[in-house]
Amino acid sequence: MSLELARGELLRHENFIDGKWIAASGNASYVVTNPATQARLAQVANSAAADARAATDAASRALPAWRDTLPRERAAMLNRWHALILANTEDLARLMSLEQGKPLAEARGEVAYGASYVAWFAEEATKIYGDIIPQTQHGKRMMAIKEPIGVVAAITPWNFPLAMIARKIAPALAAGCTVVAKPAEDTPLTALALAALAQEAGLPDGVLNMISAARDEGIAAVADWLADDRVRKITFTGSTAVGKHLARESAGTLKKLSLELGGNAPFIVFADADLEAAVQGLMLAKFRNGGQTCVCPNRIYVHDSVYERFGELLAKRVSALHVGPATDAKAQIGPMINERAIDKIAKHVDDAVANGARVLAGGKRLSELGLNYYAPTVLADANDAMVLCCEETFGPVAPLFRFTDEDEVIRIANDTPFGLAAYFYTNDVRRIDRVARKLETGIVGINEGAVASEAAPFGGVKESGYGREGSKYGLDDYLSIKYLCQGGLG
Ligand code: SIN
């Protein structure tokens, strides 16, 4: 598969600032590579603080006019963008597969998933209501109105190059905010193509600005946004360590933050669960995007009485997964994003085996396919001495822990600083209510492994962050409430 697109103009190498495509300061650039082959894909702008500043200048200039547009005008703009994203699915999916590694079918699915947030927030734009507060004194009227928060900085990860940036930009634009955005260093091409489509949809200059950057320069660029009081909000998806850094560094200008951070999701299979359904749910939740998802189950707790049977069923399904590059039409699992990722996966599996894990499937690198491939893996006899019990593996590894008691498994499931997603399978209705309430996470899958939806609130508790993306709640993070008190009324 090559970078030849049906519409070659969607392959962008420069920054998008104030409606223009411009090189980074000093013409700096860096190389984006294909994780399947390590081959060079493209050379893109390597932006630094000056470019971040130029993006903020443009977003600040554009804010007053965009803020004053009618919600229906913003909705119409988002709907045009949505239609263009869908119309260019093949090119976007191809860019995404090449720079991120996910199989083409999955990349097409992500285009539809990301676009669904744009359509959703087009509708939400027209529902930004305020309140007239019941009177407490004669002659006075009190009102609460909602206003866009201002310039928003969106910083996104590599695992979903389209969906993560779409679900930040769409609510920001719907609310009347302007945006400066930086996609992950490994995967800027899909995001830049999205910006090109927003421009084609007719988005006014400066309303959306996007810069790409390699790691160190990206840190400097983001530091500029953190210190700039014109940027009123940061929305970030990525690691907890970086999220904490952003919270600390933005304290100087007290920005509003939405942080969608790491997880360590438990997946619990009770003795009365439908085992076939639980295996199917786990396949969806764990192996989507090769296990590189923050809501992926990281610790699978299976009741002792069904443990061996569940392990057998799962290992059979996992061994049948087809691994290969996006060019392979049969591929269900692609390469991991880079060498750091594959080294971490190998380290977790080796450590688990050294601590007594039994390999039921996989358990090795697939060097014959390339540097970044790891076999989908099932490990039995996992225990809490293993690194993978407390660190997110972010790869196609399913470790099975054994449990016997409901209270005990809930305690262990919650025994982590993280709280993004949890899943459980049971056919007992009373247990459903009990367990769902006790799990300390922002998202709970009950007899269901596919939880993400544009209509649902996505986000965590504890060190998995705060703020919600998608749903009717997703717009609130981009709005502030203003209280109006009118006196002198008759
Ligand atoms: C993520 O991994 O950050 C998001 C996954 C999703 O939208 O399901």
Coordinates of C-alpha atoms and ligand atoms in Angstrom, one line a residue:
M1 CA 0.0 0.0 0.0
S2 CA 1.4 3.4 -0.9
L3 CA 0.6 6.9 0.0
E4 CA -1.1 7.5 -3.3
L5 CA -4.5 8.9 -2.4
A6 CA -7.5 9.5 -4.6
R7 CA -7.2 13.1 -3.5
G8 CA -3.5 13.8 -3.3
E9 CA -4.2 17.2 -1.7
L10 CA -5.2 15.4 1.5
L11 CA -1.6 14.5 2.2
R12 CA -0.3 17.6 4.0
H13 CA 3.2 18.3 5.2
E14 CA 2.8 21.8 6.6
N15 CA 1.1 23.4 9.6
F16 CA -2.5 24.8 9.2
I17 CA -2.5 28.3 10.7
D18 CA -5.0 31.1 10.0
G19 CA -6.4 29.2 7.0
K20 CA -3.0 28.8 5.4
W21 CA -0.6 25.9 5.0
I22 CA 2.8 27.1 6.2
A23 CA 6.1 25.6 7.0
A24 CA 7.3 25.5 10.6
S25 CA 9.6 28.3 11.7
G26 CA 13.1 27.7 10.3
N27 CA 11.6 25.2 7.8
A28 CA 12.1 22.5 10.5
S29 CA 10.7 19.1 9.6
Y30 CA 10.8 15.5 10.8
V31 CA 10.1 12.1 9.2
V32 CA 6.9 10.1 9.8
T33 CA 7.5 6.4 9.4
N34 CA 5.3 3.3 8.7
P35 CA 5.3 1.2 11.9
A36 CA 4.9 -2.0 9.7
T37 CA 8.1 -1.5 7.8
Q38 CA 9.9 1.5 9.4
A39 CA 9.9 3.0 5.9
R40 CA 9.7 6.8 5.5
L41 CA 6.2 7.9 4.8
A42 CA 6.4 11.7 4.8
Q43 CA 8.3 14.7 6.1
V44 CA 6.1 17.1 8.1
A45 CA 6.5 20.4 9.9
N46 CA 8.5 20.2 13.2
S47 CA 6.9 23.0 15.1
A48 CA 8.3 24.8 18.1
A49 CA 7.1 27.5 20.5
A50 CA 6.9 30.2 17.8
D51 CA 4.6 28.1 15.7
A52 CA 2.4 27.3 18.7
R53 CA 2.3 31.1 19.4
A54 CA 1.3 31.9 15.8
A55 CA -1.5 29.3 16.1
T56 CA -2.8 30.9 19.3
D57 CA -2.6 34.4 17.7
A58 CA -4.8 33.2 14.8
A59 CA -7.3 31.4 17.1
S60 CA -7.6 34.5 19.3
R61 CA -8.2 36.8 16.4
A62 CA -10.9 34.4 15.0
L63 CA -12.6 33.9 18.4
P64 CA -14.9 37.0 18.5
A65 CA -16.6 36.3 15.1
W66 CA -16.8 32.5 15.6
R67 CA -18.3 33.0 19.1
D68 CA -21.0 35.2 17.6
T69 CA -22.1 32.8 14.9
L70 CA -25.5 31.3 15.4
P71 CA -25.6 27.7 16.7
R72 CA -27.3 26.6 13.5
E73 CA -24.5 28.1 11.5
R74 CA -22.0 26.2 13.5
A75 CA -24.1 23.0 13.1
A76 CA -24.3 23.5 9.4
M77 CA -20.5 23.8 9.2
L78 CA -20.0 20.7 11.3
N79 CA -22.4 18.8 9.1
R80 CA -20.5 19.8 5.9
W81 CA -17.3 18.6 7.6
H82 CA -18.9 15.4 8.6
A83 CA -20.1 14.7 5.0
L84 CA -16.6 15.4 3.7
I85 CA -15.0 13.1 6.2
L86 CA -17.3 10.3 5.1
A87 CA -16.9 11.0 1.5
N88 CA -13.1 10.7 1.9
T89 CA -13.2 7.5 4.0
E90 CA -10.8 5.5 1.8
D91 CA -8.1 8.2 1.7
L92 CA -8.4 8.8 5.5
A93 CA -8.3 5.1 6.3
R94 CA -5.3 4.6 4.1
L95 CA -3.4 7.4 5.7
M96 CA -4.3 6.1 9.1
S97 CA -3.3 2.5 8.4
L98 CA 0.0 3.6 7.0
E99 CA 1.0 5.9 9.8
Q100 CA -0.6 4.0 12.7
G101 CA -0.6 0.4 11.6
K102 CA -4.2 -0.7 12.2
P103 CA -5.8 -2.9 9.5
L104 CA -7.6 -1.1 6.8
A105 CA -11.1 -2.4 7.8
E106 CA -10.5 -1.1 11.4
A107 CA -9.3 2.2 10.0
R108 CA -12.5 2.5 7.9
G109 CA -14.4 1.8 11.1
E110 CA -12.5 4.6 12.9
V111 CA -13.4 7.1 10.2
A112 CA -17.1 6.3 10.8
Y113 CA -16.6 6.4 14.6
G114 CA -14.7 9.7 14.5
A115 CA -17.2 11.3 12.1
S116 CA -20.1 10.3 14.4
Y117 CA -18.8 12.7 17.0
V118 CA -18.9 15.5 14.4
A119 CA -22.5 14.7 13.5
W120 CA -23.4 14.4 17.2
F121 CA -22.0 17.8 18.2
A122 CA -23.5 19.4 15.2
E123 CA -26.8 18.5 16.8
E124 CA -25.7 19.4 20.3
A125 CA -24.7 22.9 19.1
T126 CA -28.3 23.8 18.8
K127 CA -29.2 22.6 22.3
I128 CA -27.1 25.0 24.4
Y129 CA -29.8 26.2 26.7
G130 CA -29.5 28.5 29.8
D131 CA -31.9 29.0 32.7
I132 CA -34.2 31.7 34.0
I133 CA -33.8 31.1 37.8
P134 CA -37.0 31.2 39.9
Q135 CA -37.3 34.6 41.5
T136 CA -36.1 35.2 45.1
Q137 CA -36.8 38.9 45.2
H138 CA -39.3 41.3 43.6
G139 CA -37.8 43.5 40.9
K140 CA -34.9 41.2 40.1
R141 CA -34.4 38.6 37.3
M142 CA -31.6 36.0 37.5
M143 CA -30.4 34.1 34.5
A144 CA -27.7 31.6 33.7
I145 CA -26.4 31.6 30.2
K146 CA -23.7 29.4 28.7
E147 CA -20.7 30.9 26.8
P148 CA -17.8 29.4 24.9
I149 CA -14.8 29.1 27.1
G150 CA -12.4 30.7 24.5
V151 CA -9.4 29.3 22.7
V152 CA -9.0 25.5 23.3
A153 CA -5.7 23.6 22.9
A154 CA -6.3 19.9 21.9
I155 CA -3.5 17.4 22.3
T156 CA -4.1 14.0 21.0
P157 CA -2.6 10.5 21.0
W158 CA -1.5 8.1 18.2
N159 CA -3.8 5.2 18.9
F160 CA -6.9 6.7 17.3
P161 CA -5.4 9.3 14.9
L162 CA -8.9 10.5 13.7
A163 CA -11.4 9.8 16.4
M164 CA -9.5 11.4 19.3
I165 CA -9.0 14.7 17.5
A166 CA -12.5 14.8 16.0
R167 CA -14.1 14.3 19.4
K168 CA -12.2 17.2 20.8
I169 CA -12.4 19.7 17.9
A170 CA -16.1 19.0 17.2
P171 CA -17.5 19.9 20.6
A172 CA -15.1 22.9 20.8
L173 CA -16.4 24.3 17.5
A174 CA -20.0 23.5 18.3
A175 CA -19.7 25.5 21.6
G176 CA -18.2 28.5 19.7
C177 CA -14.6 28.0 20.8
T178 CA -11.6 28.3 18.4
V179 CA -8.9 25.6 18.5
V180 CA -5.2 25.1 18.4
A181 CA -4.4 21.4 18.0
K182 CA -1.4 19.1 18.0
P183 CA -1.7 15.5 17.0
A184 CA 0.8 12.9 18.2
E185 CA 4.2 13.0 16.6
D186 CA 3.8 9.4 15.2
T187 CA 0.5 10.1 13.5
P188 CA 0.0 13.6 12.2
L189 CA -1.1 12.8 8.6
T190 CA -4.7 11.8 9.3
A191 CA -5.2 14.8 11.5
L192 CA -3.8 17.2 8.9
A193 CA -6.1 15.7 6.3
L194 CA -9.0 16.3 8.7
A195 CA -7.9 19.9 8.9
A196 CA -7.8 20.1 5.1
L197 CA -11.4 18.8 5.0
A198 CA -12.5 21.3 7.6
Q199 CA -11.1 24.1 5.4
E200 CA -12.9 22.6 2.4
A201 CA -16.1 22.6 4.5
G202 CA -15.7 26.4 4.7
L203 CA -14.5 26.9 8.3
P204 CA -13.4 30.5 8.6
D205 CA -9.6 31.2 8.8
G206 CA -8.1 30.8 12.3
V207 CA -11.1 28.9 13.8
L208 CA -9.1 25.7 13.6
N209 CA -5.3 25.7 13.6
M210 CA -3.1 22.6 13.6
I211 CA 0.6 22.1 14.1
S212 CA 2.7 18.9 13.9
A213 CA 5.9 18.4 15.9
A214 CA 8.4 15.7 16.9
R215 CA 8.7 14.8 20.6
D216 CA 11.0 17.5 22.0
E217 CA 9.8 20.4 19.9
G218 CA 6.2 19.3 20.6
I219 CA 6.9 19.6 24.4
A220 CA 8.1 23.2 23.8
A221 CA 5.1 24.0 21.6
V222 CA 2.7 22.7 24.2
A223 CA 4.6 24.6 27.0
D224 CA 3.8 27.8 25.1
W225 CA 0.1 27.0 25.1
L226 CA 0.3 26.1 28.8
A227 CA 1.8 29.5 29.7
D228 CA -0.4 31.6 27.4
D229 CA -3.4 33.1 29.2
R230 CA -5.3 33.4 25.9
V231 CA -5.6 29.6 25.8
R232 CA -8.5 29.0 28.3
K233 CA -8.7 25.2 28.1
I234 CA -6.6 22.2 27.4
T235 CA -8.1 18.9 26.3
F236 CA -5.7 16.0 26.3
T237 CA -5.8 12.2 25.8
G238 CA -2.7 10.3 26.7
S239 CA -0.7 9.1 29.7
T240 CA -1.4 9.9 33.3
A241 CA 2.2 11.2 33.7
V242 CA 1.7 13.7 31.0
G243 CA -1.8 14.6 32.2
K244 CA -0.4 15.5 35.6
H245 CA 2.4 17.5 34.0
L246 CA -0.2 19.5 32.0
A247 CA -2.3 20.1 35.2
R248 CA 0.7 21.4 37.1
E249 CA 2.1 23.6 34.3
S250 CA -1.3 25.1 33.4
A251 CA -1.9 26.1 37.0
G252 CA -0.2 29.4 36.4
T253 CA -3.1 30.6 34.2
L254 CA -5.8 28.3 35.8
K255 CA -7.0 26.7 32.7
K256 CA -10.0 24.4 32.5
L257 CA -8.7 20.9 31.8
S258 CA -10.2 17.7 30.3
L259 CA -7.9 14.8 30.8
E260 CA -8.6 11.4 29.4
L261 CA -5.7 9.4 30.8
G262 CA -4.4 5.9 31.3
G263 CA -6.4 2.9 32.5
N264 CA -5.9 -0.5 34.0
A265 CA -9.3 -2.0 33.2
P266 CA -10.5 -5.1 35.0
F267 CA -12.7 -7.6 33.1
I268 CA -14.6 -9.9 35.5
V269 CA -16.2 -13.2 34.4
F270 CA -18.5 -14.5 37.2
A271 CA -19.3 -18.2 37.5
D272 CA -22.8 -17.7 36.2
A273 CA -21.7 -15.8 33.0
D274 CA -22.5 -16.9 29.5
L275 CA -18.9 -17.9 28.7
E276 CA -19.2 -17.7 24.9
A277 CA -20.6 -14.1 25.3
A278 CA -17.8 -13.2 27.7
V279 CA -15.1 -14.5 25.3
Q280 CA -16.7 -12.6 22.5
G281 CA -16.9 -9.4 24.6
L282 CA -13.2 -9.8 25.6
M283 CA -12.1 -10.3 22.0
L284 CA -13.8 -7.0 21.1
A285 CA -12.6 -5.1 24.2
K286 CA -9.1 -6.4 24.4
F287 CA -7.9 -6.9 20.8
R288 CA -9.4 -3.8 19.2
N289 CA -6.6 -1.7 17.8
G290 CA -4.1 -4.5 18.8
G291 CA -4.8 -3.8 22.5
Q292 CA -3.6 -0.2 22.1
T293 CA -6.7 1.4 23.7
C294 CA -7.0 3.0 27.1
V295 CA -10.3 1.1 27.8
C296 CA -8.7 -2.3 26.9
P297 CA -9.1 -4.8 29.7
N298 CA -5.6 -5.2 31.3
R299 CA -6.5 -7.6 34.1
I300 CA -9.0 -10.4 33.4
Y301 CA -10.5 -12.0 36.5
V302 CA -12.2 -15.4 35.9
H303 CA -14.1 -17.3 38.6
D304 CA -12.2 -20.4 39.6
S305 CA -15.1 -22.8 38.6
V306 CA -15.0 -21.6 34.9
Y307 CA -11.3 -20.6 34.8
E308 CA -9.9 -23.5 32.7
R309 CA -12.9 -23.6 30.3
F310 CA -12.7 -19.9 29.7
G311 CA -9.0 -20.0 29.1
E312 CA -9.4 -22.8 26.5
L313 CA -12.2 -20.9 24.7
L314 CA -10.2 -17.7 24.7
A315 CA -6.9 -19.2 23.6
K316 CA -8.7 -20.9 20.6
R317 CA -10.1 -17.5 19.4
V318 CA -6.9 -15.6 20.0
S319 CA -4.7 -18.2 18.3
A320 CA -6.9 -17.8 15.2
L321 CA -6.4 -14.0 15.0
H322 CA -4.6 -13.1 11.8
V323 CA -1.6 -10.7 12.3
G324 CA -0.2 -8.7 9.4
P325 CA 0.3 -5.3 7.9
A326 CA -2.6 -3.1 6.6
T327 CA -1.7 -4.3 3.1
D328 CA -2.9 -7.8 4.1
A329 CA -6.7 -7.8 3.6
K330 CA -7.0 -10.6 6.2
A331 CA -5.1 -8.8 8.9
Q332 CA -7.0 -8.4 12.2
I333 CA -4.0 -7.2 14.3
G334 CA -1.4 -4.9 12.9
P335 CA 2.1 -3.9 14.0
M336 CA 2.5 -2.0 17.3
I337 CA 3.2 1.7 17.0
N338 CA 6.9 1.6 17.6
E339 CA 9.9 -0.2 19.2
R340 CA 9.2 1.3 22.7
A341 CA 5.7 -0.2 22.6
I342 CA 6.9 -3.7 21.5
D343 CA 9.7 -3.7 24.1
K344 CA 7.2 -2.9 26.8
I345 CA 4.9 -5.8 25.7
A346 CA 7.8 -8.2 25.6
K347 CA 9.0 -7.1 29.0
H348 CA 5.5 -7.6 30.5
V349 CA 5.1 -11.1 29.1
D350 CA 8.7 -12.2 30.0
D351 CA 8.2 -10.9 33.6
A352 CA 4.8 -12.7 33.8
V353 CA 6.3 -16.0 32.6
A354 CA 9.3 -15.6 35.0
N355 CA 6.6 -15.2 37.8
G356 CA 4.7 -18.4 36.9
A357 CA 2.4 -17.5 34.0
R358 CA 1.5 -20.3 31.6
V359 CA 1.3 -19.2 27.9
L360 CA -2.0 -20.4 26.4
A361 CA -1.5 -18.5 23.1
G362 CA 1.2 -16.4 21.6
G363 CA 3.8 -15.1 24.0
K364 CA 6.4 -14.1 21.4
R365 CA 7.5 -11.5 19.0
L366 CA 6.6 -12.2 15.3
S367 CA 10.0 -11.1 13.9
E368 CA 9.3 -12.8 10.6
L369 CA 6.7 -10.1 10.0
G370 CA 8.8 -7.2 11.1
L371 CA 10.2 -5.4 14.1
N372 CA 7.0 -4.2 15.7
Y373 CA 4.8 -7.3 15.6
Y374 CA 3.8 -9.3 18.7
A375 CA 1.6 -12.4 18.7
P376 CA -1.8 -12.0 20.3
T377 CA -1.3 -13.6 23.7
V378 CA -3.2 -15.3 26.5
L379 CA -1.5 -16.0 29.8
A380 CA -3.0 -18.2 32.6
D381 CA -2.1 -18.1 36.3
A382 CA -1.5 -14.4 36.3
N383 CA -0.9 -12.9 39.8
D384 CA -0.3 -9.6 41.4
A385 CA 3.5 -10.0 41.6
M386 CA 3.6 -9.4 37.8
V387 CA 4.3 -6.0 36.3
L388 CA 1.3 -6.3 34.0
C389 CA -1.0 -6.4 37.0
C390 CA -0.4 -2.7 37.8
E391 CA 1.0 -1.2 34.5
E392 CA -1.1 -0.8 31.4
T393 CA 0.5 -3.2 28.8
F394 CA -1.1 -1.4 25.8
G395 CA -0.7 -4.4 23.5
P396 CA -2.4 -7.7 22.6
V397 CA -1.9 -9.5 25.9
A398 CA -4.7 -11.0 27.9
P399 CA -3.6 -12.2 31.4
L400 CA -6.1 -14.4 33.3
F401 CA -6.3 -14.0 37.1
R402 CA -8.3 -16.5 39.2
F403 CA -10.8 -15.4 41.9
T404 CA -13.4 -17.1 44.1
D405 CA -15.4 -14.4 45.9
E406 CA -17.4 -11.4 44.6
D407 CA -16.3 -8.9 47.3
E408 CA -12.7 -10.0 46.9
V409 CA -12.7 -9.5 43.2
I410 CA -14.3 -6.0 43.5
R411 CA -11.7 -5.0 46.0
I412 CA -8.9 -6.2 43.7
A413 CA -10.5 -4.6 40.6
N414 CA -10.6 -1.3 42.5
D415 CA -7.1 -1.6 43.9
T416 CA -5.4 0.6 41.3
P417 CA -4.9 4.4 41.0
F418 CA -6.7 4.2 37.7
G419 CA -10.5 4.3 37.0
L420 CA -11.3 4.5 33.4
A421 CA -13.3 1.4 32.3
A422 CA -14.3 -1.9 33.9
Y423 CA -16.3 -4.8 32.4
F424 CA -18.1 -7.8 34.0
Y425 CA -20.2 -10.7 32.8
T426 CA -22.9 -12.3 34.9
N427 CA -26.5 -13.5 34.4
D428 CA -27.5 -12.5 38.0
V429 CA -29.6 -9.3 37.9
R430 CA -29.0 -8.5 41.5
R431 CA -25.3 -8.9 41.0
I432 CA -25.4 -6.6 38.0
D433 CA -26.7 -3.7 40.1
R434 CA -24.4 -4.4 43.0
V435 CA -21.2 -4.7 41.1
A436 CA -21.9 -1.8 38.7
R437 CA -22.3 0.5 41.6
K438 CA -19.2 -0.7 43.4
L439 CA -16.7 -0.5 40.6
E440 CA -14.7 2.7 40.8
T441 CA -14.5 3.7 37.1
G442 CA -16.1 6.2 34.8
I443 CA -17.3 3.5 32.3
V444 CA -18.7 0.0 33.1
G445 CA -19.4 -2.6 30.4
I446 CA -22.1 -5.0 31.7
N447 CA -22.2 -8.2 29.5
E448 CA -20.8 -5.9 26.8
G449 CA -17.3 -5.4 25.5
A450 CA -17.9 -2.5 23.0
V451 CA -18.7 0.5 25.1
A452 CA -17.6 3.5 23.0
S453 CA -20.3 5.6 21.4
E454 CA -20.6 9.3 20.4
A455 CA -23.9 9.3 22.4
A456 CA -22.3 8.1 25.7
P457 CA -20.1 10.0 28.2
F458 CA -16.5 8.8 27.9
G459 CA -14.0 9.5 30.7
G460 CA -12.6 8.3 33.9
V461 CA -12.2 8.9 37.7
K462 CA -9.2 8.8 40.0
E463 CA -5.9 9.1 38.0
S464 CA -7.7 8.3 34.7
G465 CA -8.6 11.9 34.6
Y466 CA -11.7 14.1 34.5
G467 CA -14.0 15.6 32.0
R468 CA -16.3 13.7 29.6
E469 CA -16.2 13.3 25.8
G470 CA -19.2 12.6 23.6
S471 CA -22.8 12.6 24.8
K472 CA -24.9 15.5 26.0
Y473 CA -22.3 16.1 28.7
G474 CA -19.4 16.5 26.3
L475 CA -20.3 20.1 25.4
D476 CA -20.2 21.3 29.0
D477 CA -16.4 21.0 29.1
Y478 CA -16.2 23.8 26.4
L479 CA -18.7 26.2 28.0
S480 CA -18.7 28.4 31.0
I481 CA -21.8 29.5 32.9
K482 CA -22.4 33.2 33.2
Y483 CA -24.9 34.5 35.8
L484 CA -26.9 37.6 34.8
C485 CA -28.7 39.5 37.5
Q486 CA -31.1 42.1 36.2
G487 CA -32.5 44.6 38.7
G488 CA -34.9 47.5 38.6
L489 CA -37.7 45.5 37.1
G490 CA -41.3 46.6 37.8
Ligands
SIN1 C1 -8.8 5.7 23.9 O1 -8.2 4.6 23.9 O2 -8.3 6.7 24.4 C2 -10.2 5.8 23.4 C3 -10.8 4.6 23.0 C4 -12.2 4.7 22.5 O3 -12.7 5.8 22.1 O4 -12.9 3.7 22.6

